[in-house]
C-alpha cells in the first residue's frame, strides 16, 4: 500500500504502515488489536493514521480526539464517537453515566459492528476516565475483532504521566502493539530540501528530522532555517491576508477544533478568508469544523496574540457556547473559555459544575483541577462558599494521591468555617483532615485532628455527625491496632447510627470493625469485611469499597490467607473502573507482598517496582513496596539490598504503628539472619517486637522471633505467636514445614526443612531453595550438609532452572508446561487448583519474560530453551 497524503508524501513510513496493515488483517480474522502510535510532537502520527485509514477503506471508521483544554473534557474521544454513532452509547454519554457504563456501551457498539477501526488521537491529553477506558479496552480488544489506533506524543509522556500507567499495564497484553515513529533520516530531509535549494545538512541539524518542523520551514520559503518552529509558523501566517490572520486567531483560541457555527459567531467578518487558510495548509477542514494542521501551530498562534485580543476572543467564544442550543452543554469547555477570558463569575458558574460532572464519571484529577480553577477566581467569595469549594477540591486531591494539596485545601476550609462560627462544619472538616493526615503518615497530626473533631462535635449532641467523629476514632485506633479502643469507638458509633437512613456510614464503620477482627485472627472478621464492602458498593461509596479491598489485602498478607488475597484482583479492577488510582496502587503493593510469600519473587519484584515508578505521595505505599523489593534481593543474593531498606526505614522511623514499622523491622531482621548478625537483628526489631506484643499481633511477633533466632538471638517463643512460627520456634521443624506447605509459602517451608537433623530433609531443603533461586539460604543449608560429611551437593539450580534464561518462577514453569500441552487458562486453573485470574496473571508474565506475543510463540520459546513439559 502506498501511503500518501494530500499535503505531502509520507517518507520513511512503510514499516509503520505495514504494522498497521497487519493489525487490520488480524482484526479482520477476528483477533482485535490495539496499536499505540507514538512519537514526538510533529513526527507525523496523525498524517500516518489518516493516510492508512484512507487507503484501507475500513468497513466502519470511528474517530475521537482528546482536546487541548487546560482541563480536558471527561471522556472527550467517546463524546465525539457517541455523537457519530448515536444509540445506547450516545444515551450513556448524554445522561452522564459513570465511565464503566459508557465503556460497556462502547464495547456493545464494537461487538455489533465487527471490523470497525477506531482512532483515538492525542491520548496524552486524555482525562482519567478516558485513560481508564483505554486500559480496559486494551485488555478486552482481542475478541472484539476491532482495530483501535491510539496516538500520543512520546515527548509529553514523562515518567509521572498518567498515560505511563496504562502503557505499563498493557505491556504484556498480546493484543496490544507499540509503534513508535522516528524522525526523518538525513537522506529523507535532503530529498525534501534539494528542490528548494536549502542546505539539507543544516536543515536536519536544526530540526532534528522532525517532519513537521522540516515541512514548515520549507513552506516558509525563507533562505535561512528559522531557529524555532514558532518562527516558521509565524512566518507562514504572516503571508496570509489580514482577514485570514484574524480567522487564524479565532481558530487558535479553540483547542482541538472550532465548529463553523462558533466561528460564525466570533469571527464572522473573517470567515470569507477560510478558503485562503485552507489552501495555505495552515488549517484543515474536519467535517463541520476547522482545525490547525498541527496542534503546535495552534499553540504558536494563540500565544502570539495580544492579551487583550486573546481575552476578547475567549469572551466571544464563551458567550456563543452559552447561547448554543444544547441539551447538555460542555461544562469543561465553558470553564476553559471563562478562565482564559478572565471572567471570574463565569468560572464560578461553570468550573464547579464541570468538576462535579468529571467526578461522577471517575475523572477525579480533572475534577480537582476544575475546583482549583474555581478557587483561583473565587478569592472574594464569602467564607462559607469558599470553604465548600475547598472541601470538594481536598476530597478530589485525596482520591488522586495529591496529599499535600488535599491537606492544604482542607486546612484553609477549616479557617473559613472558624471565621463563620460554624462549629458543625468545623468538626466534620477536622474529621476529614484526620484521614488526610494519616495518608500523609502524619500520625500525630491525625490523632490530634481526631480528638479535636470529637471535642467540637460532642457538645452539639448525638446524631450522625457525632457518629462520624466516633467512627474516626475507630478508624484511627484500628490503624494503630489498638483493639480495645477500636471496638469501644465502634460501639459508640453504631449506637448513634440509623442503618436504614445511613447505610453508607454503617458500611464505613463495619469495614474498620471487620479489619480489626481479622488482624486479631477472629474468623468472623472476613464475613464482616465482605459484607461491608457489599454495603458500600450498594450505597455508591466507591472510596469505602476500595478501602475494604485494601484492608482485605492488609489482613490477608499479614495472616498469609491467600484465599483472601485472591480478592485483590477484583479490587484492582473495581478501583481502575472508578478512578481510585491510589487505592489501586495499594492493592498492587499488597499483591506484591503475597507474591513474595508464595515464592513468586520475580512477580513480586515487578509489582513492587511498578508501584514505585508511579507518581504518588503516600509514604506507607513506599514502605510496603521498598521492603518487598529489598527482601526479594536479599533472598536471591542480589546487590542493592540496603538502599531500599534505608529509604523505607527513614520513612517509618518514629512512627507509632505497625503498618509502617513492621515491614521494615521484618526485612531488616531477615537480612541480619542471613548474615548471622544478632546485634543487627536486635537493633532492627527490639522496639517493634514489643509494640507487636502489646497489640496482640501474633504473626508479626512470630516472624520477628524466628528471624532473630536464626540471626543468633536465643530467647523463648513469644506468647501468642502464630502457629507455623510457634512450631518452628519449638523445634518441630517437620510440623512447621508441613504447615507452611499447606499455607502456600515455599520459602518458609524450605527453611523449616533446612533445620532438620537428617540428610534427606536437608537435601530436599537445598533442592527447593535452589529452585526458588534462594542463593544465600541454599549456601547455609549446603554448609550444614558438608559439615555432616555429605558430598556431591548440587551447586546451583536444577537443569530446568539453569536453562531458565527468562527467570521464570517455579509456578510459572508449571503453567508454561501446561501451555505447551495446549491447555487454556480455565483448564490450567482447574489442573493447578488456582483461580483463573491468577492463571491469567501468570500467562501474561510468562509472555513478557519470554518476549512472546502469543501462546504459540511462548510454547516455541519453551521448547527452544528446554522448558517445555517441565513442571516446576
PDB file of N, CA and C in Angstrom, residues 80 268 646:
ATOM      1  N   UNK A  80     -17.076  12.355  21.129  1.00  0.00           N
ATOM      2  CA  UNK A  80     -17.050  12.511  19.676  1.00  0.00           C
ATOM      3  C   UNK A  80     -17.656  11.305  18.978  1.00  0.00           C
ATOM      4  N   UNK A 268     -17.183  36.329  12.297  1.00  0.00           N
ATOM      5  CA  UNK A 268     -17.989  36.310  11.070  1.00  0.00           C
ATOM      6  C   UNK A 268     -17.342  37.105   9.952  1.00  0.00           C
ATOM      7  N   UNK A 646      17.044   1.315  53.518  1.00  0.00           N
ATOM      8  CA  UNK A 646      17.380   2.588  54.168  1.00  0.00           C
ATOM      9  C   UNK A 646      16.288   3.624  53.934  1.00  0.00           C
TER      10      UNK A 646
END
